[in-house]
Amino acid sequence: APAAPAGRATQPRLAAWRAAARDNMAADGLKIVCAQSAALVVTIALLAAAFVGFTETENTCDEDPTPMGLKDWYLGFFLIEVVSVGFFICLILALLFVWRAPVT
């Protein structure tokens, strides 16, 4: 068989990786999906707490020695949690797609 160009995996190697992933998923897949789902729920709870903190904090709640006010901190925390929720959703979907994909 001709060699694959540099930087590209051959199809049999990808099939072997997918088969190994499916074997691992068959053994521990439910645990992985449950752990990721639990992490997503906790992250959503933190996202809600950050949103409530941001909306309930007054604009005058700033300390003089710090350059960042409390409302700005809650906004930054909220944005980090939004990114984390998106990451967990992508991670769970990728895992489920690998789990369901046929091995060729």
CSV table of C-alpha atoms in Angstrom, one decimal:
chain,number,residue,atom,x,y,z
A,1,ALA,CA,0.0,0.0,0.0
A,2,PRO,CA,1.3,3.5,-0.8
A,3,ALA,CA,2.5,5.5,2.2
A,4,ALA,CA,0.2,8.3,3.5
A,5,PRO,CA,1.4,11.9,3.1
A,6,ALA,CA,3.3,13.3,6.1
A,7,GLY,CA,1.0,14.5,8.8
A,8,ARG,CA,-2.0,12.3,7.7
A,9,ALA,CA,-3.1,9.1,9.4
A,10,THR,CA,-4.1,6.2,7.2
A,11,GLN,CA,-7.6,4.9,7.3
A,12,PRO,CA,-6.7,1.6,9.0
A,13,ARG,CA,-5.0,3.5,11.8
A,14,LEU,CA,-8.1,5.6,12.3
A,15,ALA,CA,-10.2,2.4,12.3
A,16,ALA,CA,-7.9,0.9,14.9
A,17,TRP,CA,-8.2,4.0,17.1
A,18,ARG,CA,-12.0,4.0,16.8
A,19,ALA,CA,-12.1,0.3,17.6
A,20,ALA,CA,-10.0,0.8,20.7
A,21,ALA,CA,-12.2,3.7,21.7
A,22,ARG,CA,-15.3,1.6,21.3
A,23,ASP,CA,-13.8,-1.2,23.3
A,24,ASN,CA,-13.0,1.2,26.1
A,25,MET,CA,-16.5,2.7,25.9
A,26,ALA,CA,-18.1,-0.8,26.1
A,27,ALA,CA,-16.3,-1.3,29.4
A,28,ASP,CA,-16.4,2.1,31.0
A,29,GLY,CA,-18.6,4.2,28.7
A,30,LEU,CA,-21.6,4.6,31.0
A,31,LYS,CA,-19.3,5.8,33.8
A,32,ILE,CA,-17.6,8.3,31.6
A,33,VAL,CA,-20.9,9.7,30.2
A,34,CYS,CA,-22.4,9.9,33.8
A,35,ALA,CA,-19.3,11.6,35.1
A,36,GLN,CA,-19.4,14.2,32.3
A,37,SER,CA,-23.1,14.7,32.7
A,38,ALA,CA,-22.6,15.3,36.5
A,39,ALA,CA,-19.8,17.8,35.7
A,40,LEU,CA,-22.2,19.5,33.3
A,41,VAL,CA,-24.9,19.8,35.9
A,42,VAL,CA,-22.5,21.3,38.5
A,43,THR,CA,-21.2,23.7,35.9
A,44,ILE,CA,-24.7,24.8,35.0
A,45,ALA,CA,-25.4,25.4,38.7
A,46,LEU,CA,-22.3,27.5,39.0
A,47,LEU,CA,-23.3,29.4,35.9
A,48,ALA,CA,-26.7,30.1,37.5
A,49,ALA,CA,-25.0,31.2,40.7
A,50,ALA,CA,-22.7,33.6,38.8
A,51,PHE,CA,-25.7,35.0,36.9
A,52,VAL,CA,-27.7,35.6,40.1
A,53,GLY,CA,-24.6,37.2,41.7
A,54,PHE,CA,-24.1,39.5,38.7
A,55,THR,CA,-27.7,40.6,38.6
A,56,GLU,CA,-28.1,41.1,42.4
A,57,THR,CA,-24.8,43.0,42.9
A,58,GLU,CA,-25.1,46.8,42.8
A,59,ASN,CA,-22.8,48.8,40.6
A,60,THR,CA,-21.6,50.7,43.7
A,61,CYS,CA,-20.2,47.5,45.2
A,62,ASP,CA,-16.5,48.3,44.3
A,63,GLU,CA,-13.5,48.3,46.6
A,64,ASP,CA,-11.0,51.1,46.4
A,65,PRO,CA,-7.8,49.0,46.6
A,66,THR,CA,-8.8,46.6,43.8
A,67,PRO,CA,-9.0,47.5,40.1
A,68,MET,CA,-11.9,45.0,39.5
A,69,GLY,CA,-15.3,45.5,41.1
A,70,LEU,CA,-17.4,42.7,42.4
A,71,LYS,CA,-19.9,43.0,39.5
A,72,ASP,CA,-17.0,42.7,37.0
A,73,TRP,CA,-15.8,39.6,38.9
A,74,TYR,CA,-19.2,37.9,38.6
A,75,LEU,CA,-19.3,38.8,34.9
A,76,GLY,CA,-15.9,37.2,34.3
A,77,PHE,CA,-17.0,34.1,36.3
A,78,PHE,CA,-20.2,33.9,34.3
A,79,LEU,CA,-18.3,34.0,31.0
A,80,ILE,CA,-15.9,31.3,32.1
A,81,GLU,CA,-18.8,29.1,33.1
A,82,VAL,CA,-20.5,29.7,29.7
A,83,VAL,CA,-17.3,28.4,28.0
A,84,SER,CA,-17.2,25.5,30.4
A,85,VAL,CA,-20.8,24.5,29.6
A,86,GLY,CA,-20.1,24.6,25.9
A,87,PHE,CA,-16.9,22.5,26.4
A,88,PHE,CA,-18.8,19.9,28.4
A,89,ILE,CA,-21.6,19.7,25.8
A,90,CYS,CA,-19.0,19.2,23.0
A,91,LEU,CA,-17.2,16.6,25.0
A,92,ILE,CA,-20.3,14.6,25.7
A,93,LEU,CA,-21.5,14.8,22.1
A,94,ALA,CA,-18.1,13.7,20.8
A,95,LEU,CA,-18.0,10.8,23.1
A,96,LEU,CA,-21.6,9.7,22.2
A,97,PHE,CA,-20.8,10.0,18.5
A,98,VAL,CA,-17.7,7.8,18.9
A,99,TRP,CA,-19.7,5.4,20.9
A,100,ARG,CA,-22.4,5.1,18.2
A,101,ALA,CA,-20.2,5.2,15.1
A,102,PRO,CA,-19.7,1.9,13.3
A,103,VAL,CA,-16.3,0.3,13.3
A,104,THR,CA,-15.0,-0.3,9.7
